[in-house]
């Protein structure tokens, strides 16, 4: 990689792993980065319209986020190199020096994309990729994701509604699959009980539910002598 390529690669990796807006990255200074506690604080943002650094986009945009190890390693390496200079101080910009790089410079990731021969993505698209990565993990509460991105929950749901739509479909598929898994688990548990107590005879009759004037018994199981002797679905007349 050339020096320019390396610089653009640094931008790209940082944007993907942090989810910061392009103006927030351009305005980030070393004093905003806490390498020891592995966090950074977004305090300001660069405006492409005024070419000046000002307040963050919204009140929620002012935030402190945790940094992954990949970013900590990259920043630590750069910081330790830069602080050797007598002219360096923590007011320097993380992506720049005494002056920050413009958002136009940050957006120039097309060079790397062309060399990598991959699908085109904008710089802001890296932020969306970060959000998609987090939203795809159901174990991460959405309020934490909203805080990290500088959104409120309502804005998060509006901006990434397409991801929520996909998740709703996956949720129904999970519910459908879990019924099958629970049924198999049920059989395994009772088969294990019979193995210990083979003299016990079980007769489990499921709840009835109405359907077109009839009641359906979803399943009747007769378990005896370590074997499932009968599994079948019955249609029972309403007056039974």
Short mmCIF file of C-alpha atoms in Angstrom, two decimals:
data_model
loop_
_atom_site.label_atom_id
_atom_site.label_comp_id
_atom_site.label_asym_id
_atom_site.label_seq_id
_atom_site.Cartn_x
_atom_site.Cartn_y
_atom_site.Cartn_z
CA UNK A 1 0.00 0.00 0.00
CA UNK A 2 1.07 3.57 -0.66
CA UNK A 3 0.91 6.20 2.07
CA UNK A 4 -2.40 7.42 0.62
CA UNK A 5 -3.80 3.90 0.46
CA UNK A 6 -2.80 3.26 4.06
CA UNK A 7 -4.46 6.48 5.18
CA UNK A 8 -7.72 5.61 3.43
CA UNK A 9 -7.57 2.09 4.83
CA UNK A 10 -7.20 3.54 8.34
CA UNK A 11 -10.28 5.70 7.76
CA UNK A 12 -12.28 2.77 6.44
CA UNK A 13 -11.45 0.33 9.25
CA UNK A 14 -12.07 2.99 11.90
CA UNK A 15 -15.44 3.94 10.41
CA UNK A 16 -16.63 0.34 10.19
CA UNK A 17 -15.61 -0.62 13.75
CA UNK A 18 -16.90 2.54 15.44
CA UNK A 19 -19.96 3.56 13.41
CA UNK A 20 -19.08 7.25 13.75
CA UNK A 21 -20.44 9.79 11.27
CA UNK A 22 -17.96 11.17 8.78
CA UNK A 23 -18.06 14.64 10.36
CA UNK A 24 -17.42 13.13 13.80
CA UNK A 25 -14.36 11.28 12.54
CA UNK A 26 -12.99 14.39 10.85
CA UNK A 27 -13.33 16.38 14.10
CA UNK A 28 -11.90 13.72 16.42
CA UNK A 29 -8.84 14.80 18.41
CA UNK A 30 -6.41 12.69 20.42
CA UNK A 31 -7.68 14.27 23.64
CA UNK A 32 -11.02 12.60 22.87
CA UNK A 33 -9.43 9.15 22.87
CA UNK A 34 -8.79 7.24 26.10
CA UNK A 35 -6.49 4.39 25.14
CA UNK A 36 -6.17 3.14 28.71
CA UNK A 37 -9.92 2.72 29.20
CA UNK A 38 -10.47 1.85 25.53
CA UNK A 39 -13.06 4.52 24.83
CA UNK A 40 -13.50 7.67 22.78
CA UNK A 41 -15.83 10.62 23.29
CA UNK A 42 -17.60 12.39 20.46
CA UNK A 43 -17.67 16.08 21.41
CA UNK A 44 -17.83 17.88 18.07
CA UNK A 45 -18.38 17.45 14.35
CA UNK A 46 -16.97 18.87 11.11
CA UNK A 47 -19.42 20.49 8.69
CA UNK A 48 -18.77 20.12 4.97
CA UNK A 49 -21.06 23.10 4.35
CA UNK A 50 -19.22 25.60 6.53
CA UNK A 51 -15.84 23.80 6.50
CA UNK A 52 -15.73 24.38 10.25
CA UNK A 53 -15.87 22.28 13.38
CA UNK A 54 -18.87 22.83 15.60
CA UNK A 55 -21.24 21.05 17.94
CA UNK A 56 -22.48 17.53 17.34
CA UNK A 57 -25.45 16.84 15.07
CA UNK A 58 -27.88 16.17 17.91
CA UNK A 59 -27.86 16.05 21.70
CA UNK A 60 -27.63 12.26 21.55
CA UNK A 61 -24.60 12.54 19.27
CA UNK A 62 -22.46 13.71 22.20
CA UNK A 63 -21.46 10.32 23.57
CA UNK A 64 -18.71 8.02 24.78
CA UNK A 65 -18.30 4.65 23.09
CA UNK A 66 -16.18 1.58 23.77
CA UNK A 67 -13.52 0.64 21.25
CA UNK A 68 -12.74 -2.88 20.02
CA UNK A 69 -9.21 -4.28 20.32
CA UNK A 70 -8.52 -3.86 16.59
CA UNK A 71 -8.99 -0.10 16.83
CA UNK A 72 -7.12 0.21 20.14
CA UNK A 73 -4.11 -1.55 18.61
CA UNK A 74 -4.12 0.70 15.53
CA UNK A 75 -4.56 3.92 17.52
CA UNK A 76 -1.95 2.97 20.13
CA UNK A 77 0.60 2.26 17.41
CA UNK A 78 -0.02 5.62 15.75
CA UNK A 79 -0.17 7.58 19.01
CA UNK A 80 3.11 6.13 20.32
CA UNK A 81 4.76 7.05 17.05
CA UNK A 82 3.37 10.58 16.94
CA UNK A 83 4.20 11.52 20.52
CA UNK A 84 7.92 11.17 19.74
CA UNK A 85 7.63 14.48 17.92
CA UNK A 86 8.32 17.64 19.96
CA UNK A 87 5.50 19.40 18.12
CA UNK A 88 2.83 16.83 18.85
CA UNK A 89 0.13 17.32 21.49
CA UNK A 90 -3.29 15.87 22.24
CA UNK A 91 -5.03 18.71 20.42
CA UNK A 92 -3.86 17.16 17.15
CA UNK A 93 -6.53 15.46 15.10
CA UNK A 94 -6.64 11.69 14.94
CA UNK A 95 -7.05 11.93 11.18
CA UNK A 96 -4.84 14.88 10.38
CA UNK A 97 -2.31 16.83 12.41
CA UNK A 98 -2.80 20.41 13.60
CA UNK A 99 -5.54 20.63 11.01
CA UNK A 100 -8.14 18.00 10.40
CA UNK A 101 -8.67 16.24 7.11
CA UNK A 102 -11.79 17.34 5.27
CA UNK A 103 -14.77 15.04 4.81
CA UNK A 104 -13.99 15.10 1.10
CA UNK A 105 -10.68 13.38 1.83
CA UNK A 106 -12.37 10.84 4.08
CA UNK A 107 -14.92 10.00 1.42
CA UNK A 108 -12.24 9.02 -1.03
CA UNK A 109 -12.47 5.30 -0.30
CA UNK A 110 -13.33 4.56 -3.93
CA UNK A 111 -9.62 4.06 -4.63
CA UNK A 112 -9.43 1.09 -2.28
CA UNK A 113 -12.74 -0.31 -3.51
CA UNK A 114 -11.58 -0.27 -7.13
CA UNK A 115 -8.33 -2.05 -6.20
CA UNK A 116 -10.16 -4.62 -4.09
CA UNK A 117 -12.72 -5.19 -6.86
CA UNK A 118 -15.64 -5.38 -4.41
CA UNK A 119 -19.15 -3.94 -4.36
CA UNK A 120 -19.18 -0.15 -4.13
CA UNK A 121 -19.96 1.37 -0.74
CA UNK A 122 -20.01 4.98 0.41
CA UNK A 123 -18.23 6.19 3.50
CA UNK A 124 -21.58 6.64 5.23
CA UNK A 125 -22.38 3.09 4.17
CA UNK A 126 -19.69 1.92 6.60
CA UNK A 127 -21.75 3.41 9.44
CA UNK A 128 -24.81 1.51 8.20
CA UNK A 129 -22.74 -1.67 8.01
CA UNK A 130 -21.71 -1.17 11.63
CA UNK A 131 -25.34 -0.71 12.66
CA UNK A 132 -26.42 -3.79 10.70
CA UNK A 133 -23.73 -5.85 12.39
CA UNK A 134 -24.97 -4.86 15.85
CA UNK A 135 -28.68 -5.17 15.05
CA UNK A 136 -28.14 -8.68 13.68
CA UNK A 137 -27.17 -9.82 17.19
CA UNK A 138 -30.37 -10.23 19.28
CA UNK A 139 -28.33 -10.35 22.48
CA UNK A 140 -27.38 -6.67 22.17
CA UNK A 141 -30.13 -4.37 23.56
CA UNK A 142 -31.24 -1.78 21.03
CA UNK A 143 -30.82 1.07 23.53
CA UNK A 144 -27.08 0.28 23.64
CA UNK A 145 -26.93 0.29 19.84
CA UNK A 146 -28.82 3.60 19.71
CA UNK A 147 -26.44 5.14 22.28
CA UNK A 148 -23.40 3.96 20.34
CA UNK A 149 -24.68 5.45 17.07
CA UNK A 150 -25.80 8.71 18.66
CA UNK A 151 -29.48 8.02 18.02
CA UNK A 152 -32.54 7.65 20.18
CA UNK A 153 -34.43 4.36 19.83
CA UNK A 154 -37.17 5.90 17.66
CA UNK A 155 -34.62 7.24 15.18
CA UNK A 156 -32.76 3.92 15.21
CA UNK A 157 -35.94 2.06 14.25
CA UNK A 158 -36.78 4.55 11.51
CA UNK A 159 -33.30 4.57 9.99
CA UNK A 160 -32.86 0.80 10.03
CA UNK A 161 -36.47 -0.30 9.51
CA UNK A 162 -35.39 -2.68 6.73
CA UNK A 163 -33.26 -4.62 9.22
CA UNK A 164 -36.13 -4.82 11.71
CA UNK A 165 -38.41 -6.16 8.96
CA UNK A 166 -35.94 -8.94 8.23
CA UNK A 167 -35.57 -9.67 11.95
CA UNK A 168 -39.35 -10.02 12.34
CA UNK A 169 -39.38 -12.70 9.65
CA UNK A 170 -36.49 -14.48 11.33
CA UNK A 171 -38.36 -14.29 14.64
CA UNK A 172 -41.39 -16.11 13.20
CA UNK A 173 -39.14 -18.75 11.64
CA UNK A 174 -37.49 -19.22 15.01
CA UNK A 175 -40.86 -19.64 16.73
CA UNK A 176 -41.95 -22.20 14.14
CA UNK A 177 -38.70 -24.14 14.47
CA UNK A 178 -38.72 -23.99 18.26
CA UNK A 179 -42.04 -25.85 18.36
CA UNK A 180 -40.43 -28.78 16.59
CA UNK A 181 -37.39 -28.65 18.85
CA UNK A 182 -39.54 -28.54 21.99
CA UNK A 183 -41.54 -31.55 20.81
CA UNK A 184 -38.36 -33.57 20.21
CA UNK A 185 -37.01 -32.49 23.60
CA UNK A 186 -40.29 -33.55 25.19
CA UNK A 187 -39.94 -37.02 23.73
CA UNK A 188 -36.34 -37.32 24.84
CA UNK A 189 -37.18 -36.33 28.42
CA UNK A 190 -40.00 -38.83 28.74
CA UNK A 191 -38.00 -41.56 27.09
CA UNK A 192 -35.29 -40.92 29.68
CA UNK A 193 -37.83 -41.19 32.49
CA UNK A 194 -39.08 -44.50 31.14
CA UNK A 195 -35.55 -45.76 30.99
CA UNK A 196 -35.27 -45.22 34.74
CA UNK A 197 -38.83 -46.27 35.55
CA UNK A 198 -39.88 -48.80 32.86
CA UNK A 199 -42.91 -49.92 34.85
CA UNK A 200 -44.61 -46.52 34.57
CA UNK A 201 -47.17 -46.01 31.88
CA UNK A 202 -47.74 -42.49 30.68
CA UNK A 203 -50.73 -41.24 28.83
CA UNK A 204 -50.47 -37.57 27.93
CA UNK A 205 -53.32 -35.92 26.24
CA UNK A 206 -52.88 -32.44 24.77
CA UNK A 207 -55.26 -29.52 25.09
CA UNK A 208 -58.03 -29.22 22.59
CA UNK A 209 -58.58 -26.19 20.42
CA UNK A 210 -61.50 -25.29 18.19
CA UNK A 211 -61.19 -25.40 14.45
CA UNK A 212 -64.13 -25.32 11.97
CA UNK A 213 -66.66 -26.68 14.45
CA UNK A 214 -64.41 -29.49 15.56
CA UNK A 215 -61.88 -30.00 18.26
CA UNK A 216 -58.42 -31.22 17.46
CA UNK A 217 -56.25 -33.15 19.84
CA UNK A 218 -52.82 -32.22 18.53
CA UNK A 219 -51.23 -35.37 19.82
CA UNK A 220 -51.74 -38.34 22.09
CA UNK A 221 -48.71 -40.16 23.36
CA UNK A 222 -48.62 -43.56 24.96
CA UNK A 223 -45.23 -44.21 26.47
CA UNK A 224 -44.44 -47.61 27.90
CA UNK A 225 -41.44 -49.86 28.42
CA UNK A 226 -38.94 -47.38 27.00
CA UNK A 227 -40.76 -47.11 23.68
CA UNK A 228 -43.14 -44.64 22.12
CA UNK A 229 -45.90 -46.96 21.00
CA UNK A 230 -48.26 -44.47 19.43
CA UNK A 231 -47.98 -40.93 18.13
CA UNK A 232 -50.91 -39.70 16.15
CA UNK A 233 -53.23 -36.78 15.49
CA UNK A 234 -56.92 -37.24 16.10
CA UNK A 235 -59.94 -35.26 14.96
CA UNK A 236 -62.63 -35.41 17.63
CA UNK A 237 -66.20 -34.39 17.09
CA UNK A 238 -67.39 -31.27 18.84
CA UNK A 239 -69.90 -33.10 21.05
CA UNK A 240 -67.28 -35.56 22.36
#
